[in-house]
Tab-separated table of C-alpha atoms in Angstrom:
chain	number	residue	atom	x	y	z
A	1	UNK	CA	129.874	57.912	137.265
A	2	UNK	CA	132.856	57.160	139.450
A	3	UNK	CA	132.257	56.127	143.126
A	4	UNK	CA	131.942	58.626	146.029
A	5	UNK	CA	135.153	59.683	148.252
A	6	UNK	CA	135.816	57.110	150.819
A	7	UNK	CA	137.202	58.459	154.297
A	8	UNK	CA	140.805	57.221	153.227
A	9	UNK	CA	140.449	59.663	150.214
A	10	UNK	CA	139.313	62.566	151.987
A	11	UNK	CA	141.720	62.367	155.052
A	12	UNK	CA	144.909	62.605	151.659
A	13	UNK	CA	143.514	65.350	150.363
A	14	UNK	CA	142.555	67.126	153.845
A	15	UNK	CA	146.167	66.351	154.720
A	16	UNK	CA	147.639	67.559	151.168
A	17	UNK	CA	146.321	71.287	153.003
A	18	UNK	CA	147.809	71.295	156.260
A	19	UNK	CA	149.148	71.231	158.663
A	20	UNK	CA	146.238	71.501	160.734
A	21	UNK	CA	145.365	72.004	164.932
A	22	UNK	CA	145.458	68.678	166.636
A	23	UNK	CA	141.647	69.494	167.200
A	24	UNK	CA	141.112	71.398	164.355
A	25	UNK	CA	138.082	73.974	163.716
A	26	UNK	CA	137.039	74.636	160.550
A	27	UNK	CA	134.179	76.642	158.477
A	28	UNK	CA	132.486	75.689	155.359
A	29	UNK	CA	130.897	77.270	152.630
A	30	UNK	CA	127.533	75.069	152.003
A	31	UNK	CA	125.094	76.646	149.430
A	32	UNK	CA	122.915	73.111	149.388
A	33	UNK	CA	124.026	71.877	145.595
A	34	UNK	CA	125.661	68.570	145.314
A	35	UNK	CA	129.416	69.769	145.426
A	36	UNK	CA	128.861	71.816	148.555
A	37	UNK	CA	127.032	69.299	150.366
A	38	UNK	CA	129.412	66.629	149.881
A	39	UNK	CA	132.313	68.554	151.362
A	40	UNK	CA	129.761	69.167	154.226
A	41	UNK	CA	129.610	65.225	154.492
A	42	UNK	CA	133.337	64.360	154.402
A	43	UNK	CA	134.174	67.189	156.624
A	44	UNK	CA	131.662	66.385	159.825
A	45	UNK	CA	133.455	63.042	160.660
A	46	UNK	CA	137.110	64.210	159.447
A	47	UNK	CA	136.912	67.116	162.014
A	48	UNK	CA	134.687	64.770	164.901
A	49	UNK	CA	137.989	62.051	164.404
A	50	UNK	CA	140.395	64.715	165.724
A	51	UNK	CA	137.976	65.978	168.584
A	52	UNK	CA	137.823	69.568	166.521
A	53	UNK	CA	134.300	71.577	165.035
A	54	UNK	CA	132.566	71.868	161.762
A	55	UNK	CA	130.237	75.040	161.113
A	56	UNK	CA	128.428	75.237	157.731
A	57	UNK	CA	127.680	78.487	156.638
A	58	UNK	CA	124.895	79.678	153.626
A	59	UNK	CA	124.827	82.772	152.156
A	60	UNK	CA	121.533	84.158	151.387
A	61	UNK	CA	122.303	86.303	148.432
A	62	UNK	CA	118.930	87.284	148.003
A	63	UNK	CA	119.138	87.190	144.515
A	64	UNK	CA	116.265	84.799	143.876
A	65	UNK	CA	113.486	84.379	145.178
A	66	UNK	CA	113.774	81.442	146.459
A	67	UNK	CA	117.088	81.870	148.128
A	68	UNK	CA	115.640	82.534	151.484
A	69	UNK	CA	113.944	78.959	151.654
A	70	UNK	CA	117.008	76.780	150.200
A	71	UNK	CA	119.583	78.543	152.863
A	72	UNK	CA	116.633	77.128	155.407
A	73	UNK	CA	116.730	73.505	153.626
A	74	UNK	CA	120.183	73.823	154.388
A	75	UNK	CA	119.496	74.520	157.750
A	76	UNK	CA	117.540	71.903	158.242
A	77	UNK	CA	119.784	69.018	156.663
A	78	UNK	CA	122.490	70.366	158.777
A	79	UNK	CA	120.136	70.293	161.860
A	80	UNK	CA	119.195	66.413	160.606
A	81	UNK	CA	123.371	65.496	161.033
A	82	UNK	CA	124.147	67.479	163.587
A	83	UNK	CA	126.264	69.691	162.113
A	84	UNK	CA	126.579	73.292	163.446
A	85	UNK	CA	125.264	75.470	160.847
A	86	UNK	CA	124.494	79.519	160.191
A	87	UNK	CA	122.649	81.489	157.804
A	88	UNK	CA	124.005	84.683	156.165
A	89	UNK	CA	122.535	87.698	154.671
A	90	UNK	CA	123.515	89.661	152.427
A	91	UNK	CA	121.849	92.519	152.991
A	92	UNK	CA	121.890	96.099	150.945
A	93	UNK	CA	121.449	96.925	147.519
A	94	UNK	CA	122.596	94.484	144.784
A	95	UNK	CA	124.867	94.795	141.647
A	96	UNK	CA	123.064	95.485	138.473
A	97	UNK	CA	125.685	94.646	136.502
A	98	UNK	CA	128.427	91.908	136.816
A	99	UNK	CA	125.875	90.389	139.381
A	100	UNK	CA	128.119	87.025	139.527
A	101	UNK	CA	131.261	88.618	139.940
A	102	UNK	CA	129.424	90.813	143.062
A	103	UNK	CA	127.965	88.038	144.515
A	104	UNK	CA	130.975	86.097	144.757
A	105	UNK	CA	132.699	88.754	146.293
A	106	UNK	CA	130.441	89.557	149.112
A	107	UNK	CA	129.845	85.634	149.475
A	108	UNK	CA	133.371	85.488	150.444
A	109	UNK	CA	133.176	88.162	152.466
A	110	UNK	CA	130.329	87.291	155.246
A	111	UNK	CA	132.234	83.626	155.143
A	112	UNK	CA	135.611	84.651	156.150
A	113	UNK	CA	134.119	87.475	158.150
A	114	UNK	CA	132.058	84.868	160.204
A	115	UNK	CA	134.655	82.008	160.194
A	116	UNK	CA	137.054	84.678	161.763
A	117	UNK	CA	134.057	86.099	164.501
A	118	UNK	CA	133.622	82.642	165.365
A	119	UNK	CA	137.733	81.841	165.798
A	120	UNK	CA	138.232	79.698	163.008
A	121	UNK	CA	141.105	80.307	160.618
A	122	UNK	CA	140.147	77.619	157.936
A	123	UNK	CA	137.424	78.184	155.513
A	124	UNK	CA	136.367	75.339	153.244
A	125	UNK	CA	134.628	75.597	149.880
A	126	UNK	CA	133.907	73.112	147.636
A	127	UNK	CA	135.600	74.097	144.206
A	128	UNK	CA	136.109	71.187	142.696
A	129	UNK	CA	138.067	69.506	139.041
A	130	UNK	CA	135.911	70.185	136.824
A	131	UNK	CA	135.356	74.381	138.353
A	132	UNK	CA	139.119	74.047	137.907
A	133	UNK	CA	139.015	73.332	134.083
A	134	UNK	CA	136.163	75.410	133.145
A	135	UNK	CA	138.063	78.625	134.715
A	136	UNK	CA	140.768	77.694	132.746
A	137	UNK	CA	139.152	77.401	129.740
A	138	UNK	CA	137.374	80.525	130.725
A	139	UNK	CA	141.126	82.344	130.958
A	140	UNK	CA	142.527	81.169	128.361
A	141	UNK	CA	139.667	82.240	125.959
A	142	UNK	CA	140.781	85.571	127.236
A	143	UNK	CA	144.096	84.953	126.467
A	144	UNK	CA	145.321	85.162	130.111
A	145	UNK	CA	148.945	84.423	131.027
A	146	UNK	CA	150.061	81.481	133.452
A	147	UNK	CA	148.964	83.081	136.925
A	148	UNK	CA	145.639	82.837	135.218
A	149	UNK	CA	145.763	79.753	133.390
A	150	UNK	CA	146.911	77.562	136.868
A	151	UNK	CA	143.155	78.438	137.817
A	152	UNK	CA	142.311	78.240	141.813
A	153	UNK	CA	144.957	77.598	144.526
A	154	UNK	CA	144.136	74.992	146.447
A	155	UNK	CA	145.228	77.321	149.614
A	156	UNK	CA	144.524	80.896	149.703
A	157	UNK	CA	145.993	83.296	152.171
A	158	UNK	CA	142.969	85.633	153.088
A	159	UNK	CA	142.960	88.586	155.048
A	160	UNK	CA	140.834	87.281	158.324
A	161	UNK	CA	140.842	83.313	156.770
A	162	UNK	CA	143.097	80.933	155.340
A	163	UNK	CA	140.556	79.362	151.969
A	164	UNK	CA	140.877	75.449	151.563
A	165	UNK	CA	139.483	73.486	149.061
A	166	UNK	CA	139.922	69.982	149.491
A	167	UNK	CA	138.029	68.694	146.526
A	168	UNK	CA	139.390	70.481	144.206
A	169	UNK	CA	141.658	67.524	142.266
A	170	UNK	CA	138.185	65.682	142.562
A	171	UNK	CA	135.926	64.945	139.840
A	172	UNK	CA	131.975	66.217	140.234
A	173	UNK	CA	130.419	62.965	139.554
A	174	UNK	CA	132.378	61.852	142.265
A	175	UNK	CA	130.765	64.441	144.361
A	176	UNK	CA	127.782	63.454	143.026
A	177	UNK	CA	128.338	59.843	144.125
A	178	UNK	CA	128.962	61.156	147.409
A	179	UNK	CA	125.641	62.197	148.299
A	180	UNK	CA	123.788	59.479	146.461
A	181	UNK	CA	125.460	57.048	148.832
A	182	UNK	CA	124.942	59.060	151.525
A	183	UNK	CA	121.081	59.368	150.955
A	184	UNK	CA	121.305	62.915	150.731
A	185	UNK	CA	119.773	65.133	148.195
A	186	UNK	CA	120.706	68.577	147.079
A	187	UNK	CA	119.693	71.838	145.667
A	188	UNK	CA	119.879	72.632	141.712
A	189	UNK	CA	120.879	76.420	141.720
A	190	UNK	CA	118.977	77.303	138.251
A	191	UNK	CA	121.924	79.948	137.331
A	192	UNK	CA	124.804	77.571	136.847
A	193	UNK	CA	122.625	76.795	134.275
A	194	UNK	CA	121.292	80.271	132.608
A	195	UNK	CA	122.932	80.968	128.998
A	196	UNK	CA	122.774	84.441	130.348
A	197	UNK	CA	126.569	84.135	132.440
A	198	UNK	CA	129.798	82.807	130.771
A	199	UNK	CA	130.451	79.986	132.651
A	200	UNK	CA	126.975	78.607	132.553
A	201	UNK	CA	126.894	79.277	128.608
A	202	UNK	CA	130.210	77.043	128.753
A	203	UNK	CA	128.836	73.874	130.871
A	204	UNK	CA	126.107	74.356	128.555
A	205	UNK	CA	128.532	73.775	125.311
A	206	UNK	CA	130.315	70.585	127.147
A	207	UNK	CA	133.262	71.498	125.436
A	208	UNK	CA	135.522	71.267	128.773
A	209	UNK	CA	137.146	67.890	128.700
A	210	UNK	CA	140.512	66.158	130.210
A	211	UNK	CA	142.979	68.171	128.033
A	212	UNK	CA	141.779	71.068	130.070
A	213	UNK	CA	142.476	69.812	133.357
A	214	UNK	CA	145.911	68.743	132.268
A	215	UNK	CA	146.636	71.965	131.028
A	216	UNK	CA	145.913	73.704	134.241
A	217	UNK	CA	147.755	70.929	136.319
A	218	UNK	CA	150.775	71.870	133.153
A	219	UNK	CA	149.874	75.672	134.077
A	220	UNK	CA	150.051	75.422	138.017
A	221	UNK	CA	153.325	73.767	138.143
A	222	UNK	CA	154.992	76.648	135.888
A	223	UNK	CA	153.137	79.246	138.295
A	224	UNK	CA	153.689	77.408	141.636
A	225	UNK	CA	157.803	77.803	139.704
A	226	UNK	CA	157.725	81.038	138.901
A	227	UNK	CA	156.188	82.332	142.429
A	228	UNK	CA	158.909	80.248	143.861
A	229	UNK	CA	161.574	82.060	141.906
A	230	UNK	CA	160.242	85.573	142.874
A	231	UNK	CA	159.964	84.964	146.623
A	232	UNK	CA	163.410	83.902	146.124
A	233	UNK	CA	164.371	87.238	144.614
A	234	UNK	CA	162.608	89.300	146.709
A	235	UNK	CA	164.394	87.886	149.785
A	236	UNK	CA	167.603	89.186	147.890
A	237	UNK	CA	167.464	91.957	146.315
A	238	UNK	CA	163.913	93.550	148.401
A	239	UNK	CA	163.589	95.151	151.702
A	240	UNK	CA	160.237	95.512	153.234
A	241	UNK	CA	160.040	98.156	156.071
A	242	UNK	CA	157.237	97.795	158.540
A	243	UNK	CA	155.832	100.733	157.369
A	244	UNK	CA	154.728	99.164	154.438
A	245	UNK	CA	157.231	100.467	151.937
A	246	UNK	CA	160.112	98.651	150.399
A	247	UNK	CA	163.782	99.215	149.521
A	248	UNK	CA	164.644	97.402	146.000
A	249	UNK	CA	167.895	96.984	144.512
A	250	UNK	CA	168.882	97.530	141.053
A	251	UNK	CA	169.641	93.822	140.257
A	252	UNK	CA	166.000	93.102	140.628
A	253	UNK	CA	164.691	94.210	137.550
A	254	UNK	CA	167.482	92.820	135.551
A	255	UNK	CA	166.157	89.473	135.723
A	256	UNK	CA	164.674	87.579	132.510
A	257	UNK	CA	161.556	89.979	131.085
A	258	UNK	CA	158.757	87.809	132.428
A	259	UNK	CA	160.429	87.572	135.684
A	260	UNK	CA	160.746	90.968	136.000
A	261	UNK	CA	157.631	91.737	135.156
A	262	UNK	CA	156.125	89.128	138.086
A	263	UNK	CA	158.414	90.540	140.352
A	264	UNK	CA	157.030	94.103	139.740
A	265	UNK	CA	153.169	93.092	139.634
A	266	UNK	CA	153.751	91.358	143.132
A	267	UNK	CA	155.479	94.331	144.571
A	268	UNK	CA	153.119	97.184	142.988
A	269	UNK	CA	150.009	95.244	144.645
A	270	UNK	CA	152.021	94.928	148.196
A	271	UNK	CA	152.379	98.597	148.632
A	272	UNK	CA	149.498	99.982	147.006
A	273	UNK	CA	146.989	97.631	148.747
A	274	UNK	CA	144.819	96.913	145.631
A	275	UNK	CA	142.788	94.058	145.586
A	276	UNK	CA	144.039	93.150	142.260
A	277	UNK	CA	147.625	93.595	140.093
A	278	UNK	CA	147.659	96.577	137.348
A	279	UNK	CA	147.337	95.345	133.684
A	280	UNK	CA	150.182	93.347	132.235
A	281	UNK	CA	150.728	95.326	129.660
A	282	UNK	CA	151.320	98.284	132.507
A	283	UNK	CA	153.489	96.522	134.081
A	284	UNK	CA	155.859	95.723	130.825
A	285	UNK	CA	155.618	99.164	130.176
A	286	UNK	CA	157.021	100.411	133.732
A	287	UNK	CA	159.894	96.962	133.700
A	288	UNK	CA	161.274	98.721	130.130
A	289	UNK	CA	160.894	102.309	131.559
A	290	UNK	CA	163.341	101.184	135.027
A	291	UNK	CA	165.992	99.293	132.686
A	292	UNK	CA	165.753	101.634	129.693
A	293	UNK	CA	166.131	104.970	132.477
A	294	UNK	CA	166.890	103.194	135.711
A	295	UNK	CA	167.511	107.260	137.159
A	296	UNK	CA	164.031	108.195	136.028
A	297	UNK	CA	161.078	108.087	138.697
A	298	UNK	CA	158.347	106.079	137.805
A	299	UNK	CA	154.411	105.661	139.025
A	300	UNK	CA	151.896	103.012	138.549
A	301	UNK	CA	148.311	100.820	140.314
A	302	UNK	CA	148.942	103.653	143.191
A	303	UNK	CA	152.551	103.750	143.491
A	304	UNK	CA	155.690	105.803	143.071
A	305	UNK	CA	159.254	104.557	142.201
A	306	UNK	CA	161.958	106.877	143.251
A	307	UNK	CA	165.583	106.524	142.155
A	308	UNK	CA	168.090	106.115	145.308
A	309	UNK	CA	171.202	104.854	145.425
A	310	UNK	CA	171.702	101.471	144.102
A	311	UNK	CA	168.147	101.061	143.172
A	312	UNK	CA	164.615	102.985	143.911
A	313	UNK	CA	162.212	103.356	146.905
A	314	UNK	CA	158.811	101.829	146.382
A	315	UNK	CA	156.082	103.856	148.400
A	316	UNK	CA	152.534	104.145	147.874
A	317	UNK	CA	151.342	106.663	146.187
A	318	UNK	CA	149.756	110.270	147.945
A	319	UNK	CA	147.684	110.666	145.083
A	320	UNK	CA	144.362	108.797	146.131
A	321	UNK	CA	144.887	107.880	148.622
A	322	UNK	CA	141.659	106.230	151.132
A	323	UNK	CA	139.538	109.669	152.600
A	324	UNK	CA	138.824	109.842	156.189
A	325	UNK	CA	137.215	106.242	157.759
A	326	UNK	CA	134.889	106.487	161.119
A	327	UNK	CA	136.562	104.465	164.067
A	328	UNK	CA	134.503	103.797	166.922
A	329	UNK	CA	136.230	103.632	169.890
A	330	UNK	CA	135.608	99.378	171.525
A	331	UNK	CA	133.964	98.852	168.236
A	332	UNK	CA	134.853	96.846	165.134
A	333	UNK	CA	137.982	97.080	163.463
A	334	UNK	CA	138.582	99.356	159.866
A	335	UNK	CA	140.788	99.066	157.272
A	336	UNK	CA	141.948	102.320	156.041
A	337	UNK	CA	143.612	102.279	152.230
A	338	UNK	CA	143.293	98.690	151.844
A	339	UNK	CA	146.566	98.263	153.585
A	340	UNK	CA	146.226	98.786	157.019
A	341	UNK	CA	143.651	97.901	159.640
A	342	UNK	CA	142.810	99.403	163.329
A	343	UNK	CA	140.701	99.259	166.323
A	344	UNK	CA	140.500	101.355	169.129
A	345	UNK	CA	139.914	99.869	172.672
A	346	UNK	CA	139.130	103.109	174.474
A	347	UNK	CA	134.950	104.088	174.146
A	348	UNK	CA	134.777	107.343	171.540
A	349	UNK	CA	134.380	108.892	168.508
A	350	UNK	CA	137.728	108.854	166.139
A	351	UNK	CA	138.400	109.293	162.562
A	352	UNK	CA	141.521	107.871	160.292
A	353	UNK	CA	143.299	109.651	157.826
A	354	UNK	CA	146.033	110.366	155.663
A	355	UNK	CA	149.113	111.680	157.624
A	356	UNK	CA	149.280	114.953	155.913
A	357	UNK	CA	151.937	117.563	156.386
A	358	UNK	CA	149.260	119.689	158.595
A	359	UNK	CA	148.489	116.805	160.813
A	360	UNK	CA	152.476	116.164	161.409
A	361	UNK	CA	153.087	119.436	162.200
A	362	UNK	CA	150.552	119.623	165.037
A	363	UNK	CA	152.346	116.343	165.818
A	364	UNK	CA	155.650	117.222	166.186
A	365	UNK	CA	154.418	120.365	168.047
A	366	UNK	CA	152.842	117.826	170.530
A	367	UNK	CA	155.973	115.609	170.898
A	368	UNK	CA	159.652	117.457	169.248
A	369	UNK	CA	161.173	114.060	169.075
A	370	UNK	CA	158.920	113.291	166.416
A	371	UNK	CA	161.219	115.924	164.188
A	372	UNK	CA	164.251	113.546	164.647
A	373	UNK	CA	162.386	110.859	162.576
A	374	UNK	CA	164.313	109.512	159.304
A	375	UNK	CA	161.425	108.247	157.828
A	376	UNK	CA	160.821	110.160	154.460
A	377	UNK	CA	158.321	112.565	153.831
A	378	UNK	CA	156.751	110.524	150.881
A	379	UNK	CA	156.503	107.763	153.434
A	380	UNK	CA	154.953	109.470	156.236
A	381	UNK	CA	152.347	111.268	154.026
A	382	UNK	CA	150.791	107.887	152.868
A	383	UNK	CA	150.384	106.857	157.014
A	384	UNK	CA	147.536	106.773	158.636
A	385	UNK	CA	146.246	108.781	161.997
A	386	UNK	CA	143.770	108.418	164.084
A	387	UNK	CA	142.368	112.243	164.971
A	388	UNK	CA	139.669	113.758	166.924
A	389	UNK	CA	138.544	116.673	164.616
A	390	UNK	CA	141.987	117.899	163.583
A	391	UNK	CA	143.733	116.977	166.776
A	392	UNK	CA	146.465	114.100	165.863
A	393	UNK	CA	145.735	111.597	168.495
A	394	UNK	CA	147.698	108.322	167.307
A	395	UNK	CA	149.847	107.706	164.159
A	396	UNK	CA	150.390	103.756	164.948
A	397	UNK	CA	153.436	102.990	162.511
A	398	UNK	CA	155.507	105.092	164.327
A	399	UNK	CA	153.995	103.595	167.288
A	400	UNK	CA	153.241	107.324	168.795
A	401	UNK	CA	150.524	108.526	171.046
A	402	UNK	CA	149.651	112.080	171.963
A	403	UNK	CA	151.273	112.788	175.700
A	404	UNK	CA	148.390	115.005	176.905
A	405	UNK	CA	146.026	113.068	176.698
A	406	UNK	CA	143.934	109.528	177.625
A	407	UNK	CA	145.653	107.293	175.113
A	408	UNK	CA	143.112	105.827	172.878
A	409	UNK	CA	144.440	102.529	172.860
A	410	UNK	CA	144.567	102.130	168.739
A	411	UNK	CA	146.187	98.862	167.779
A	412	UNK	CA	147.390	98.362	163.954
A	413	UNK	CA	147.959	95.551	161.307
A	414	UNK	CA	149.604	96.019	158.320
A	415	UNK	CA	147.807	93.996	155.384
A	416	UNK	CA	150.774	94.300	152.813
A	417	UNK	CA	153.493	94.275	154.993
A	418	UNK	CA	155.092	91.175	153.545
A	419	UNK	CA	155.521	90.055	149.508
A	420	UNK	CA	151.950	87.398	148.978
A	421	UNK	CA	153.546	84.974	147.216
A	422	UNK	CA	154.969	81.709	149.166
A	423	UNK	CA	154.875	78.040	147.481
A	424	UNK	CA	152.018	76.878	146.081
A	425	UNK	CA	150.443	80.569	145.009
A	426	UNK	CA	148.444	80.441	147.877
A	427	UNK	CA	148.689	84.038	148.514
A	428	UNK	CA	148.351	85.453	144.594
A	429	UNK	CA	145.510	87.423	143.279
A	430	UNK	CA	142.589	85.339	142.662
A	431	UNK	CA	141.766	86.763	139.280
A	432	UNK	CA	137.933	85.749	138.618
A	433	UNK	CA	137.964	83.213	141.495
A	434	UNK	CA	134.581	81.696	141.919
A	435	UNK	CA	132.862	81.065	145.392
């Protein structure tokens, strides 16, 4: 066993993430096992140095019984070091397949929803080396291509958090280590150990070993490339309107094939606000179609390609689109289509929907001006409105508000607006991340 991460260590690695607030606050993920509680440990005196806050959350998934008591041994071991600490529930009915794969998805979601209630951008989790080879191996059994095979990012733009995880070039038994010299013991979670789920079945085999670690560190480097490259040729030959639609020139789908075909799985995601990128093989399909017939229209993962002048317009697609979303008036937030998100300061009853050629016409009756608007059709029909019954009271990307009445005050923020992919992948799809 190696020996246990020394202050020193921790503050490189912290620092390998940043920048950071000179008083940084930060959230972590602490489920009680060994990893998790180590990071919980480094953290408390790297934050207290700089005069910021820790806050450990644990996620009662509720899957086993005994869930409910280890979140509260948590509790209390974070009460012992006095580190601020909250349990989470999640509450409602449960998977009953892909159980994992749902509980690391709503696991993520109460801890970046309750790192962002509580003002904290950064969210912490403890993924560590050897979680970093065994998704790797995982991947590659599934013959996955390099945006898979680079495993985790280390940073990970989220919608409401930015994801950190320091430990994640460090070895478990160092982890390990960590605790033991700290005099703190840990929770055994009995499914990372259940032949039942893949990666358990794989720990099981102990077939993961140092050649898979240096062929994601191999793997990462070509990805962290590649993203490079496409941000690079986005900024040339792409034009993002703040509508969430984009203006693409011809040249950009004349790069190399695999290029290409990055370039359109990062774009098709953008506009059509899907949590995940359509199948590669999709995508090859639709890079041959453009070159092959660069005058033919084209549709894919929600979106339509539409031959202009010197290139097509990328829009998302009208065909399902997100069905009327409840927005209460001073009430939480909603995203509507999983690209844009509103809120409503004034007290009421309001409902989002697609801007449909019904709704803009009682618009434009409302306000004429609205007619003069060069924003095309295929655009506006994929907006959303915020109506009372059918009454058009707000259509916030075109920053309008009906005149006769009390505005409702409805503030927007467009998820996609932007391509995800700066250096270091930290905005790319997570593809079978675990939490």
């Amino acid at each position: 066993m190696s020996g246990p991460i020394g202050p020193v260590t921790f503050d490189r690695l912290m620092q390998a993430l940043g920048p950071f607030e000179s008083a940084p606050n930060i959230a972590a993920g602490v489920s009680g096992g060994a990893d998790s509680m180590a990071l919980a440990l480094l953290l408390a005196p790297w934050v207290a140095a700089r005069g910021g806050t820790l806050l450990t959350l644990t996620v009662d998934h509720g899957l086993r019984p005994d869930s409910r008591s280890e979140a509260e041994q948590v509790a209390a071991w974070m009460a012992q070091r006095g580190i601020p600490h909250r349990i989470l529930s999640w509450d409602g009915p449960k998977p009953v397949t892909g159980v994992q794969a749902g509980a690391r998805h709503a696991r993520l979601r109460l801890l970046a929803d309750a790192a962002a209630d509580a003002g904290i951008l950064h969210l912490a989790l403890a993924h560590h080396a050897d979680d970093q080879a065994e998704t790797h191996r995982l991947r590659a059994d599934r013959s996955s291509g390099p945006q898979g095979l680079a495993g985790m990012p280390a940073i990970r733009e989220m919608e409401r958090a930015r994801l950190i995880r320091p430990l994640l070039p460090v070895a478990k038994d160092r982890l390990v280590a960590t605790c033991v010299a700290a005099g703190q013991t840990w929770v055994e979670d009995p499914s990372n150990r259940n032949p039942a789920f893949a990666r358990a079945r794989l720990r099981l085999s102990e077939s993961v070993g140092q050649g898979d670690m240096q062929a994601v560190a191999a793997a990462a480097a070509i990805r962290a490339r590649e993203d490079a490259e496409i941000a690079h040729l986005l900024a040339l030959y792409a034009r993002f309107q703040p509508e969430g639609w984009v203006i693409l020139d011809h040249a950009l789908f004349q790069q190399e094939r695999r290029m290409a075909q990055g370039l359109a799985a990062t774009l098709l995601r953008a506009v059509g606000g899907a949590p995940y990128p359509p199948a590669p093989a999709a995508v090859a399909d639709l890079v041959a179609g453009l070159r092959a017939e660069p005058d033919k229209g084209r549709t894919l993962a929600g979106c339509q390609l539409t031959p202009i002048t010197g290139g097509w317009r990328l829009v998302r697609e009208t065909r399902n689109l997100q069905g009327p979303v409840a927005l209460q008036g001073g009430g939480p937030s909603v995203v509507w289509d999983g690209r844009f998100r509103l809120w409503s300061e004034a007290f009421g009853q309001y409902t989002v929907r697609a801007l449909d050629e019904a709704l803009w016409r009682r618009a434009v009756a409302q306000s004429p001006r609205l007619a003069r608007s060069d924003l095309p059709a295929a655009v506006r029909w994929t907006l959303p409105v915020v109506t009372d019954g059918d009454r058009p009271l707000a259509i916030p990307p075109m920053a309008w508000t009906a005149p006769d009445i009390p505005d409702p005050g409805v503030h927007m923020v467009p998820l996609v607006s932007v391509p995800a992919v700066p250096a270091r992948f930290a905005v790319v799809t997570a593809i079978d991340d675990i939490i």
